[in-house]
mmCIF file of C-alpha atoms in Angstrom:
data_model
loop_
_atom_site.group_PDB
_atom_site.id
_atom_site.type_symbol
_atom_site.label_atom_id
_atom_site.label_comp_id
_atom_site.label_asym_id
_atom_site.label_seq_id
_atom_site.Cartn_x
_atom_site.Cartn_y
_atom_site.Cartn_z
ATOM 1 C CA UNK A 1 -0.014 -0.020 0.000
ATOM 2 C CA UNK A 2 1.308 3.394 -0.904
ATOM 3 C CA UNK A 3 2.026 5.841 1.885
ATOM 4 C CA UNK A 4 0.587 9.284 1.461
ATOM 5 C CA UNK A 5 2.354 12.400 2.596
ATOM 6 C CA UNK A 6 0.027 14.030 5.112
ATOM 7 C CA UNK A 7 0.738 17.539 3.868
ATOM 8 C CA UNK A 8 -0.236 16.486 0.303
ATOM 9 C CA UNK A 9 -3.295 14.644 1.524
ATOM 10 C CA UNK A 10 -4.406 17.728 3.470
ATOM 11 C CA UNK A 11 -3.911 19.970 0.449
ATOM 12 C CA UNK A 12 -5.771 17.622 -1.924
ATOM 13 C CA UNK A 13 -8.705 17.494 0.542
ATOM 14 C CA UNK A 14 -8.774 21.319 0.961
ATOM 15 C CA UNK A 15 -8.590 21.940 -2.787
ATOM 16 C CA UNK A 16 -12.174 20.856 -3.038
ATOM 17 C CA UNK A 17 -13.235 23.466 -0.437
ATOM 18 C CA UNK A 18 -11.027 26.336 -1.605
ATOM 19 C CA UNK A 19 -13.197 27.199 -4.588
ATOM 20 C CA UNK A 20 -16.276 27.479 -2.459
ATOM 21 C CA UNK A 21 -14.543 29.624 0.251
ATOM 22 C CA UNK A 22 -13.234 31.997 -2.493
ATOM 23 C CA UNK A 23 -16.433 32.175 -4.530
ATOM 24 C CA UNK A 24 -17.184 35.557 -5.902
ATOM 25 C CA UNK A 25 -13.644 36.946 -5.747
ATOM 26 C CA UNK A 26 -11.622 38.063 -8.763
ATOM 27 C CA UNK A 27 -8.965 35.558 -9.733
ATOM 28 C CA UNK A 28 -11.104 32.440 -9.175
ATOM 29 C CA UNK A 29 -10.949 31.346 -12.762
ATOM 30 C CA UNK A 30 -7.196 31.419 -12.783
ATOM 31 C CA UNK A 31 -7.166 29.447 -9.567
ATOM 32 C CA UNK A 32 -9.540 26.785 -11.111
ATOM 33 C CA UNK A 33 -6.991 26.452 -13.966
ATOM 34 C CA UNK A 34 -4.133 25.874 -11.562
ATOM 35 C CA UNK A 35 -5.990 23.677 -9.089
ATOM 36 C CA UNK A 36 -3.994 20.540 -10.037
ATOM 37 C CA UNK A 37 -0.734 22.404 -9.133
ATOM 38 C CA UNK A 38 -1.768 22.609 -5.427
ATOM 39 C CA UNK A 39 0.077 19.763 -3.620
ATOM 40 C CA UNK A 40 1.023 21.175 -0.278
ATOM 41 C CA UNK A 41 -0.003 23.671 2.519
ATOM 42 C CA UNK A 42 2.354 26.163 1.097
ATOM 43 C CA UNK A 43 0.656 25.894 -2.370
ATOM 44 C CA UNK A 44 -2.799 26.351 -0.701
ATOM 45 C CA UNK A 45 -1.528 29.500 1.019
ATOM 46 C CA UNK A 46 0.084 30.808 -2.153
ATOM 47 C CA UNK A 47 -3.118 30.155 -4.063
ATOM 48 C CA UNK A 48 -5.149 32.130 -1.465
ATOM 49 C CA UNK A 49 -2.571 34.912 -1.526
ATOM 50 C CA UNK A 50 -2.934 35.202 -5.355
ATOM 51 C CA UNK A 51 -6.741 35.620 -5.102
ATOM 52 C CA UNK A 52 -6.480 37.875 -2.124
ATOM 53 C CA UNK A 53 -3.980 40.229 -3.818
ATOM 54 C CA UNK A 54 -6.311 40.447 -6.870
ATOM 55 C CA UNK A 55 -9.011 41.612 -4.655
ATOM 56 C CA UNK A 56 -6.951 44.151 -2.675
ATOM 57 C CA UNK A 57 -7.046 42.022 0.423
ATOM 58 C CA UNK A 58 -4.187 41.279 2.864
ATOM 59 C CA UNK A 59 -2.274 38.102 1.896
ATOM 60 C CA UNK A 60 -2.365 35.207 4.326
ATOM 61 C CA UNK A 61 1.289 34.397 4.069
ATOM 62 C CA UNK A 62 4.528 35.108 2.239
ATOM 63 C CA UNK A 63 4.592 31.478 1.057
ATOM 64 C CA UNK A 64 6.105 30.950 -2.481
ATOM 65 C CA UNK A 65 4.086 28.817 -4.929
ATOM 66 C CA UNK A 66 1.546 29.614 -7.525
ATOM 67 C CA UNK A 67 2.319 32.883 -9.222
ATOM 68 C CA UNK A 68 -0.100 34.495 -11.642
ATOM 69 C CA UNK A 69 1.105 34.340 -15.149
#
């Protein structure tokens, strides 16, 4: 049986909820395109930061990761 990294498992689980939590904010379409690139907690935080910045909101972290293209 394959062992799963807990950080990756948590990120995969949270990806399903992330879209609903950020619904109605600018940048959501880009986030949906990049959803399969989210594999860790740092990636989740970076994705949230990307959407928050596009909406003039305070970022949640300084985590590197998904960068808008």
